[in-house]
Amino acid sequence: MPSLKKNITFNYIGQFYTAFIGILILPLYLEQLGAEAFGLIGFFTLLLAWLQLLDLGLTPTLGREVARLKGDPKNHYELRTVVRSLEVVFMAVAVFVTIAIFINRNWLAVEWLTISELDADLVALCVGLMGVVVGLRWLSSLYMSGINAYEQQVWINIVGVCIVTLRFPGALAIILVSEGNLLLFFSYQFLVAGIECLIYSTKLYKIMPSTDTEVNFSANSLKRIAPFALSIGYTAGIWVFITQLDKLLLSKILPLADYGFFTLIATLTTGVMFLSYPIGRAILPRMTSLIAQNDEQEMMKIYMKGTRIVSAVVSPVVLVIAFFPQEIVYIWTGNVKASEWIEPILPLYVLGYGLLTVGAFQYYLQYAHGKLKQHVIYNTVSALISIPMIIYSAYSYGPIGVAWVWFIFRLLSLLFWAPYIHYKFAPGIHFDWIIKSVFPPIVVSLVVLLVVSGIFDYHFSNNRLLGLFYISVVTSVVMIASFGISFFKEIRVFVREKI
């Protein structure tokens, strides 16, 4: 069995590189293309997110099926049948989505997006290309889910780094050489997406066990996995609405240039989520396998330690961004207007996403047990309450309104939903989970940040290097304190062994 520590390490390397490259390159896109063209790239990212609505829970279901069936040779034929059946479904949906977006490209360019400088025909062509890229990227996600369930995360991260390098620095080179040709940019994204899909599909079929019997599409296999898939798909669809509805509405309400600034917020908050993805990606297959082996005790150890790692990593980053939003955006982009526009909105979003990284562990617990009834109920109630509030806030108050809605709902979820899920699936664990895994790095990071900020009374400066030095020092100090309190026992044992 692959090493869990090695998988987590490579997941962090891969996710850090992805987040770092995106954060490094996107301001250069903004500088070279201008705010409005940059907003069009933000709309492309939005389309990728909304395609999850059509997933119907099939991607995570494939991952669970592979993790469950891979260990027994008697199940190998069924494993390949499930993969082939889902592949056929994904290909059909990808073709449908591509055609639908291409047909409606003019309406999206003229009626939905608010453009003032870009040519409408050019925008329409770019939207059409987005449809093709979105279809390919989504198909790739199916193959990646299967590879991940085999715990081939070292390989998947090495390949992921190569793909991300092509997708971001490679695209920047295209922009520089073509002097900002958007059509060439999206054509290049189509090429990279095609290469990515080919690599992942080839790898999955290579690592799957072979069978003597020919494998074909099976409606019966799809019927068998349908209840679990539809449960995940339903909740995932609601989750897309909850997390992406604000971005969709703001893409209509805001001028495309301002939406480009809002895209920067989405990029930073996605970076926060990247900090927790490696843990989730590594522990979900292992937790599922342990439940299948009736090893509940070992599964809970992984659950607790995973939460502790995520809280220790995420808390310092989230709190530093929340304390210094304008400084960080200006250091990052060099754009004063963008930093001023983002300043009141970013803290609420980043705090909300920080809470979400911890709250995701309740989903992991339910997923590992294969029981998603509570997850379905939670997402249904959340949608019924939050979606009307998001719509009202977006049209009445703009970005700051939806930011408040987002933060409040994430806070309430952690305070009330987490203890309920622990009561249902792990009775008696909630107090230890909060006191030992979640709160220590948050409290220590906040205290250290307040003390350091009080000692070094820093004010916004146009000197980006000075600002970078200050933020780097503060982040380092807070991060050290966070890990020190979270892993005090482990550090003490390590020091004693060395002495």
Coordinates of C-alpha atoms in Angstrom, one line a residue:
M1 CA 0.0 0.0 0.0
P2 CA 1.4 3.5 -0.9
S3 CA 2.7 5.5 2.0
L4 CA 0.1 7.9 3.3
K5 CA 2.8 10.4 4.4
K6 CA 4.4 10.3 1.0
N7 CA 1.1 10.9 -0.7
I8 CA 0.3 13.8 1.6
T9 CA 3.8 15.3 1.0
F10 CA 3.5 15.1 -2.8
N11 CA -0.1 16.3 -2.6
Y12 CA 1.1 19.4 -0.8
I13 CA 4.0 19.9 -3.3
G14 CA 1.6 19.6 -6.2
Q15 CA -1.1 21.8 -4.7
F16 CA 1.5 24.4 -3.5
Y17 CA 3.0 24.6 -7.0
T18 CA -0.5 24.9 -8.6
A19 CA -1.5 27.7 -6.2
F20 CA 1.9 29.4 -6.4
I21 CA 2.0 29.4 -10.2
G22 CA -1.6 30.7 -10.4
I23 CA -1.0 33.4 -7.9
L24 CA 2.3 34.4 -9.6
I25 CA 1.0 34.4 -13.1
L26 CA -2.5 35.9 -12.8
P27 CA -1.3 39.4 -11.9
L28 CA 0.8 39.3 -15.1
Y29 CA -2.3 38.3 -17.1
L30 CA -4.0 41.4 -15.6
E31 CA -1.0 43.6 -16.4
Q32 CA -0.7 42.3 -20.0
L33 CA -4.4 42.0 -20.9
G34 CA -6.1 44.7 -18.9
A35 CA -8.9 44.3 -16.4
E36 CA -11.7 43.5 -18.9
A37 CA -9.9 40.8 -20.8
F38 CA -8.7 39.4 -17.4
G39 CA -12.4 39.3 -16.4
L40 CA -13.1 37.1 -19.4
I41 CA -10.6 34.6 -18.0
G42 CA -12.4 34.8 -14.7
F43 CA -15.7 34.0 -16.5
F44 CA -13.9 30.9 -18.0
T45 CA -13.0 29.8 -14.5
L46 CA -16.6 30.2 -13.5
L47 CA -17.8 28.0 -16.4
L48 CA -15.4 25.3 -15.2
A49 CA -16.9 25.5 -11.7
W50 CA -20.5 25.3 -12.8
L51 CA -20.0 22.2 -14.9
Q52 CA -19.9 20.3 -11.6
L53 CA -23.7 20.5 -11.7
L54 CA -23.7 17.9 -14.5
D55 CA -21.4 15.6 -12.6
L56 CA -24.3 14.0 -10.7
G57 CA -21.8 12.6 -8.1
L58 CA -20.2 10.3 -10.7
T59 CA -16.6 11.4 -10.2
P60 CA -16.4 10.8 -6.4
T61 CA -18.5 7.7 -6.8
L62 CA -15.9 6.3 -9.3
G63 CA -13.2 7.1 -6.7
R64 CA -15.1 5.2 -4.0
E65 CA -15.8 2.2 -6.3
V66 CA -12.2 1.9 -7.3
A67 CA -11.0 2.1 -3.6
R68 CA -13.6 -0.5 -2.7
L69 CA -13.1 -3.0 -5.6
K70 CA -9.4 -2.8 -6.4
G71 CA -8.3 -5.1 -3.6
D72 CA -10.2 -8.3 -4.6
P73 CA -9.4 -10.0 -7.9
K74 CA -13.0 -11.3 -8.1
N75 CA -14.1 -7.6 -8.5
H76 CA -11.7 -6.6 -11.3
Y77 CA -14.2 -7.2 -14.1
E78 CA -16.8 -5.1 -12.3
L79 CA -14.3 -2.4 -11.7
R80 CA -13.4 -2.1 -15.3
T81 CA -17.1 -2.2 -16.2
V82 CA -17.9 0.7 -13.9
V83 CA -15.1 2.8 -15.3
R84 CA -16.1 2.1 -18.9
S85 CA -19.8 2.8 -18.2
L86 CA -19.0 6.1 -16.4
E87 CA -16.6 7.1 -19.2
V88 CA -19.4 6.7 -21.8
V89 CA -21.7 8.9 -19.7
F90 CA -19.0 11.6 -19.2
M91 CA -18.1 11.6 -22.9
A92 CA -21.8 12.1 -23.9
V93 CA -22.2 14.9 -21.4
A94 CA -19.0 16.6 -22.4
V95 CA -20.1 16.7 -26.1
F96 CA -23.5 18.1 -25.0
V97 CA -22.0 20.8 -22.9
T98 CA -19.5 21.8 -25.6
I99 CA -22.2 22.1 -28.2
A100 CA -24.6 24.0 -25.8
I101 CA -21.9 26.6 -24.9
F102 CA -20.8 27.0 -28.5
I103 CA -24.4 27.6 -29.8
N104 CA -25.1 30.2 -27.0
R105 CA -21.7 31.9 -27.4
N106 CA -23.2 35.1 -28.9
W107 CA -25.9 35.4 -26.2
L108 CA -23.3 35.0 -23.4
A109 CA -21.0 37.5 -25.0
V110 CA -23.6 40.2 -25.6
E111 CA -26.5 39.7 -23.2
W112 CA -24.8 38.2 -20.1
L113 CA -21.4 39.8 -19.9
T114 CA -21.1 43.6 -19.6
I115 CA -18.2 44.5 -22.0
S116 CA -17.2 48.0 -23.0
E117 CA -13.8 47.7 -24.7
L118 CA -13.5 44.2 -26.1
D119 CA -15.0 43.3 -29.5
A120 CA -18.3 41.3 -29.0
D121 CA -17.5 38.9 -31.9
L122 CA -14.1 38.1 -30.4
V123 CA -15.6 37.5 -27.0
A124 CA -18.2 35.2 -28.6
L125 CA -15.4 33.1 -30.3
C126 CA -13.5 32.9 -27.0
V127 CA -16.6 31.7 -25.2
G128 CA -17.1 29.0 -27.9
L129 CA -13.6 27.8 -27.3
M130 CA -14.2 27.8 -23.5
G131 CA -17.0 25.3 -24.1
V132 CA -14.6 22.8 -25.7
V133 CA -11.9 23.3 -23.0
V134 CA -14.5 22.9 -20.3
G135 CA -15.7 19.6 -21.8
L136 CA -12.2 18.2 -22.0
R137 CA -11.2 19.3 -18.5
W138 CA -14.3 17.8 -17.0
L139 CA -13.6 14.4 -18.7
S140 CA -10.1 14.5 -17.3
S141 CA -11.6 14.8 -13.8
L142 CA -13.1 11.3 -14.2
Y143 CA -9.8 9.7 -15.0
M144 CA -8.1 11.6 -12.2
S145 CA -10.6 10.4 -9.7
G146 CA -9.8 6.8 -10.6
I147 CA -6.1 7.3 -10.4
N148 CA -6.4 9.0 -7.1
A149 CA -8.4 6.0 -5.7
Y150 CA -5.4 3.8 -6.5
E151 CA -3.4 6.2 -4.3
Q152 CA -1.1 7.0 -7.2
Q153 CA -0.8 10.5 -5.9
V154 CA 3.0 10.9 -6.4
W155 CA 2.5 10.3 -10.2
I156 CA -0.6 12.4 -10.4
N157 CA 1.1 15.4 -8.7
I158 CA 4.2 15.1 -11.0
V159 CA 2.0 15.1 -14.1
G160 CA -0.2 17.9 -12.5
V161 CA 2.9 20.1 -12.1
C162 CA 3.7 19.7 -15.8
I163 CA 0.2 20.4 -16.9
V164 CA -0.1 23.5 -14.7
T165 CA 3.2 24.7 -16.1
L166 CA 1.8 24.5 -19.6
R167 CA -1.5 26.0 -18.5
F168 CA -0.1 29.1 -16.8
P169 CA 3.5 30.1 -17.7
G170 CA 3.0 28.5 -21.1
A171 CA -0.2 30.6 -21.7
L172 CA 1.7 33.8 -20.4
A173 CA 4.3 33.1 -23.1
I174 CA 1.5 33.0 -25.7
I175 CA 0.1 36.3 -24.4
L176 CA 3.5 38.0 -24.6
V177 CA 4.4 36.7 -28.0
S178 CA 1.0 37.4 -29.5
E179 CA 0.7 40.8 -27.7
G180 CA -2.5 39.8 -25.8
N181 CA -4.3 37.8 -28.5
L182 CA -7.3 36.3 -26.5
L183 CA -8.3 33.9 -29.3
L184 CA -4.8 32.4 -29.4
F185 CA -4.8 32.2 -25.6
F186 CA -8.0 30.1 -25.5
S187 CA -6.9 28.0 -28.5
Y188 CA -3.8 27.1 -26.5
Q189 CA -5.9 26.2 -23.5
F190 CA -7.8 23.8 -25.8
L191 CA -4.5 22.1 -26.8
V192 CA -3.3 21.7 -23.2
A193 CA -6.7 20.3 -22.1
G194 CA -6.5 17.7 -24.9
I195 CA -3.1 16.6 -23.8
E196 CA -4.1 16.4 -20.2
C197 CA -7.2 14.2 -21.0
L198 CA -5.1 11.8 -23.1
I199 CA -2.4 11.4 -20.4
Y200 CA -4.9 10.7 -17.6
S201 CA -7.1 8.3 -19.5
T202 CA -4.0 6.3 -20.7
K203 CA -2.7 6.1 -17.1
L204 CA -6.0 4.9 -15.6
Y205 CA -6.4 2.1 -18.0
K206 CA -2.8 1.1 -17.6
I207 CA -3.0 0.7 -13.8
M208 CA -6.4 -1.1 -13.8
P209 CA -6.2 -4.9 -13.7
S210 CA -6.8 -6.6 -17.0
T211 CA -9.6 -9.1 -17.6
D212 CA -10.1 -11.9 -20.1
T213 CA -13.7 -10.9 -20.7
E214 CA -14.5 -7.9 -23.0
V215 CA -15.7 -4.9 -21.0
N216 CA -18.7 -3.0 -22.3
F217 CA -21.1 -0.3 -21.1
S218 CA -23.4 -1.7 -18.4
A219 CA -26.6 0.0 -17.3
N220 CA -26.9 -2.5 -14.4
S221 CA -23.5 -1.2 -13.0
L222 CA -24.8 2.4 -13.2
K223 CA -28.1 1.4 -11.5
R224 CA -26.1 -0.2 -8.7
I225 CA -24.0 2.9 -7.9
A226 CA -26.9 5.3 -8.7
P227 CA -28.2 5.8 -5.1
F228 CA -24.8 6.8 -3.8
A229 CA -23.9 8.8 -6.9
L230 CA -27.2 10.7 -6.9
S231 CA -26.8 11.5 -3.2
I232 CA -23.4 13.0 -3.8
G233 CA -24.6 14.6 -7.1
Y234 CA -27.5 16.2 -5.5
T235 CA -25.5 17.7 -2.7
A236 CA -22.6 18.6 -5.0
G237 CA -25.1 20.4 -7.3
I238 CA -26.5 22.4 -4.3
W239 CA -22.9 23.1 -3.2
V240 CA -22.1 24.6 -6.6
F241 CA -25.1 26.8 -6.2
I242 CA -24.1 27.9 -2.7
T243 CA -20.4 28.5 -3.6
Q244 CA -20.7 29.7 -7.2
L245 CA -24.0 31.5 -7.4
D246 CA -22.4 34.8 -6.1
K247 CA -19.8 34.6 -8.8
L248 CA -22.4 33.9 -11.5
L249 CA -24.6 36.8 -10.4
L250 CA -21.7 39.2 -10.1
S251 CA -20.5 38.3 -13.6
K252 CA -23.9 39.7 -14.7
I253 CA -24.1 42.6 -12.3
L254 CA -20.6 43.9 -12.4
P255 CA -18.8 45.4 -15.4
L256 CA -16.3 42.8 -16.8
A257 CA -13.4 44.9 -15.6
D258 CA -14.7 44.9 -12.0
Y259 CA -15.4 41.2 -12.3
G260 CA -11.7 40.8 -13.1
F261 CA -10.9 42.3 -9.7
F262 CA -13.4 39.9 -8.1
T263 CA -11.6 37.1 -9.8
L264 CA -8.5 38.0 -7.8
I265 CA -10.5 37.3 -4.6
A266 CA -11.6 34.0 -6.0
T267 CA -8.0 33.1 -6.8
L268 CA -6.8 33.9 -3.2
T269 CA -9.6 32.0 -1.6
T270 CA -9.1 29.0 -3.9
G271 CA -5.5 29.1 -2.8
V272 CA -6.7 28.7 0.8
M273 CA -8.7 25.6 -0.3
F274 CA -5.6 24.2 -2.0
L275 CA -4.0 24.1 1.4
S276 CA -6.5 21.5 2.6
Y277 CA -7.0 19.5 -0.6
P278 CA -3.8 17.4 -0.2
I279 CA -5.0 16.1 3.1
G280 CA -8.5 15.3 1.8
R281 CA -7.2 13.7 -1.3
A282 CA -4.8 11.5 0.7
I283 CA -7.1 10.4 3.6
L284 CA -10.4 9.8 1.8
P285 CA -9.4 6.6 0.1
R286 CA -7.6 5.4 3.2
M287 CA -10.6 6.2 5.5
T288 CA -12.9 4.4 3.1
S289 CA -10.6 1.3 3.0
L290 CA -10.4 1.3 6.8
I291 CA -14.1 1.4 7.2
A292 CA -14.4 -1.5 4.7
Q293 CA -12.0 -3.4 6.9
N294 CA -14.0 -2.5 10.1
D295 CA -11.0 -0.6 11.5
E296 CA -13.0 2.3 12.9
Q297 CA -10.3 3.2 15.5
E298 CA -7.5 3.7 13.0
M299 CA -9.8 5.6 10.7
M300 CA -10.6 8.1 13.5
K301 CA -6.9 8.6 14.3
I302 CA -6.4 9.7 10.6
Y303 CA -9.5 11.9 10.9
M304 CA -8.3 13.7 14.0
K305 CA -4.7 14.1 12.7
G306 CA -5.9 15.3 9.3
T307 CA -8.0 18.0 11.0
R308 CA -5.0 19.1 13.1
I309 CA -2.7 19.4 10.1
V310 CA -5.3 21.4 8.1
S311 CA -6.1 23.8 11.0
A312 CA -2.4 24.3 11.6
V313 CA -1.6 25.1 8.0
V314 CA -4.7 27.1 7.1
S315 CA -5.2 29.3 10.2
P316 CA -2.0 31.4 9.9
V317 CA -2.5 32.1 6.2
V318 CA -6.2 33.0 6.6
L319 CA -5.7 35.3 9.5
V320 CA -2.8 37.1 7.9
I321 CA -4.8 37.7 4.7
A322 CA -7.8 38.9 6.8
F323 CA -5.6 41.3 8.7
F324 CA -3.8 42.8 5.7
P325 CA -6.1 42.5 2.6
Q326 CA -5.1 45.7 0.8
E327 CA -1.4 45.3 1.5
I328 CA -1.4 41.7 0.2
V329 CA -3.3 42.4 -3.0
Y330 CA -1.1 45.4 -3.8
I331 CA 2.1 43.5 -3.1
W332 CA 0.7 40.7 -5.3
T333 CA -0.6 42.8 -8.3
G334 CA 1.0 46.2 -8.0
N335 CA -2.5 47.5 -8.8
V336 CA -3.7 50.2 -6.4
K337 CA -7.2 50.3 -7.8
A338 CA -7.6 46.5 -7.4
S339 CA -6.3 46.5 -3.8
E340 CA -8.7 49.3 -2.8
W341 CA -11.7 47.6 -4.5
I342 CA -10.9 44.3 -2.8
E343 CA -10.0 45.5 0.7
P344 CA -13.4 45.4 2.4
I345 CA -14.5 42.1 0.7
L346 CA -11.5 39.8 0.9
P347 CA -11.4 39.3 4.7
L348 CA -15.0 37.9 4.9
Y349 CA -14.4 35.6 2.0
V350 CA -11.1 34.3 3.2
L351 CA -12.4 33.7 6.8
G352 CA -15.3 31.8 5.4
Y353 CA -13.1 29.6 3.2
G354 CA -10.9 29.0 6.2
L355 CA -13.8 27.7 8.2
L356 CA -14.9 25.6 5.2
T357 CA -11.5 23.7 5.1
V358 CA -12.2 22.5 8.7
G359 CA -15.9 21.9 8.1
A360 CA -15.1 19.6 5.1
F361 CA -14.0 16.9 7.5
Q362 CA -17.6 16.2 8.5
Y363 CA -18.2 15.3 4.8
Y364 CA -15.1 13.1 4.8
L365 CA -16.5 11.2 7.8
Q366 CA -19.9 10.6 6.1
Y367 CA -18.3 9.7 2.8
A368 CA -16.0 7.1 4.3
H369 CA -19.1 5.4 5.9
G370 CA -21.0 5.6 2.6
K371 CA -23.9 7.3 4.4
L372 CA -24.8 10.7 3.0
K373 CA -28.4 11.2 4.2
Q374 CA -27.3 13.8 6.7
H375 CA -25.2 15.5 4.1
V376 CA -28.2 15.7 1.7
I377 CA -30.4 17.2 4.4
Y378 CA -27.8 19.7 5.4
N379 CA -27.2 20.9 1.9
T380 CA -30.9 21.1 1.1
V381 CA -31.6 23.3 4.1
S382 CA -28.5 25.4 3.5
A383 CA -29.6 26.0 -0.1
L384 CA -33.2 26.9 0.8
I385 CA -31.9 29.5 3.3
S386 CA -28.7 30.8 1.7
I387 CA -29.6 31.0 -2.1
P388 CA -32.4 33.6 -1.7
M389 CA -30.1 35.5 0.7
I390 CA -27.2 35.4 -1.9
I391 CA -29.5 36.7 -4.7
Y392 CA -30.9 39.5 -2.5
S393 CA -27.5 40.5 -1.2
A394 CA -25.9 40.4 -4.7
Y395 CA -28.5 42.7 -6.2
S396 CA -29.0 45.0 -3.2
Y397 CA -25.4 45.3 -1.8
G398 CA -23.1 43.8 -4.4
P399 CA -20.0 41.8 -3.5
I400 CA -19.8 43.0 0.1
G401 CA -23.3 41.7 0.7
V402 CA -22.7 38.2 -0.5
A403 CA -19.3 38.2 1.4
W404 CA -21.2 38.6 4.6
V405 CA -23.7 35.9 3.8
W406 CA -20.9 33.5 2.9
F407 CA -18.9 34.1 6.2
I408 CA -22.0 33.9 8.5
F409 CA -23.2 30.6 7.0
R410 CA -19.7 29.0 7.3
L411 CA -19.5 30.1 10.9
L412 CA -22.9 28.7 11.8
S413 CA -22.1 25.4 10.1
L414 CA -19.0 24.9 12.2
L415 CA -20.8 25.8 15.4
F416 CA -23.9 23.7 15.0
W417 CA -23.5 21.1 12.2
A418 CA -20.1 19.7 13.1
P419 CA -21.2 18.6 16.6
Y420 CA -24.3 17.0 15.2
I421 CA -22.4 14.9 12.6
H422 CA -19.9 13.8 15.3
Y423 CA -22.8 12.8 17.5
K424 CA -24.2 10.6 14.6
F425 CA -20.9 9.1 13.3
A426 CA -18.4 9.4 16.2
P427 CA -20.1 9.9 19.5
G428 CA -18.1 11.6 22.2
I429 CA -15.3 12.9 19.8
H430 CA -16.5 16.5 19.2
F431 CA -15.0 18.1 22.3
D432 CA -11.6 16.6 21.7
W433 CA -11.9 17.4 18.0
I434 CA -12.5 21.1 18.8
I435 CA -10.1 21.5 21.7
K436 CA -7.2 19.4 20.4
S437 CA -7.4 19.6 16.6
V438 CA -9.2 22.8 15.6
F439 CA -8.9 25.6 18.2
P440 CA -5.2 25.6 19.3
P441 CA -3.7 26.9 16.0
I442 CA -6.5 29.4 15.5
V443 CA -6.2 30.9 19.0
V444 CA -2.4 30.9 19.0
S445 CA -2.2 32.4 15.5
L446 CA -4.7 35.1 16.4
V447 CA -2.8 36.0 19.6
V448 CA 0.6 36.1 18.0
L449 CA -0.7 38.1 15.0
L450 CA -2.2 40.7 17.4
V451 CA 1.0 40.9 19.4
V452 CA 3.3 41.2 16.3
S453 CA 1.0 43.7 14.7
G454 CA 1.1 45.8 17.9
I455 CA 4.8 45.7 18.1
F456 CA 5.4 46.5 14.4
D457 CA 2.8 49.2 13.6
Y458 CA 2.8 48.8 9.8
H459 CA 0.8 51.0 7.5
F460 CA 0.0 50.6 3.8
S461 CA 3.0 51.6 1.7
N462 CA 3.6 51.9 -2.1
N463 CA 7.0 50.1 -1.4
R464 CA 6.0 46.6 -2.4
L465 CA 9.4 45.1 -1.4
L466 CA 9.0 46.5 2.1
G467 CA 5.5 45.3 2.3
L468 CA 6.5 41.8 1.1
F469 CA 9.2 41.7 3.8
Y470 CA 6.9 42.6 6.6
I471 CA 4.1 40.2 5.5
S472 CA 6.6 37.4 5.1
V473 CA 8.0 37.9 8.6
V474 CA 4.6 38.1 10.2
T475 CA 3.4 35.0 8.3
S476 CA 6.5 33.0 9.3
V477 CA 6.2 33.9 12.9
V478 CA 2.5 33.0 13.1
M479 CA 3.1 29.8 11.1
I480 CA 5.8 28.7 13.5
A481 CA 3.6 29.4 16.5
S482 CA 0.7 27.5 14.9
F483 CA 2.7 24.4 14.2
G484 CA 4.4 24.6 17.6
I485 CA 1.1 24.5 19.5
S486 CA -0.5 21.9 17.2
F487 CA 2.4 19.4 17.2
F488 CA 4.0 20.3 20.6
K489 CA 4.1 16.7 21.8
E490 CA 5.6 15.4 18.5
I491 CA 8.2 18.2 18.5
R492 CA 9.1 17.5 22.2
V493 CA 9.6 13.8 21.5
F494 CA 11.7 14.6 18.4
V495 CA 14.0 17.0 20.4
R496 CA 14.4 14.5 23.3
E497 CA 15.4 11.8 20.8
K498 CA 18.0 14.0 19.2
I499 CA 19.4 15.2 22.5

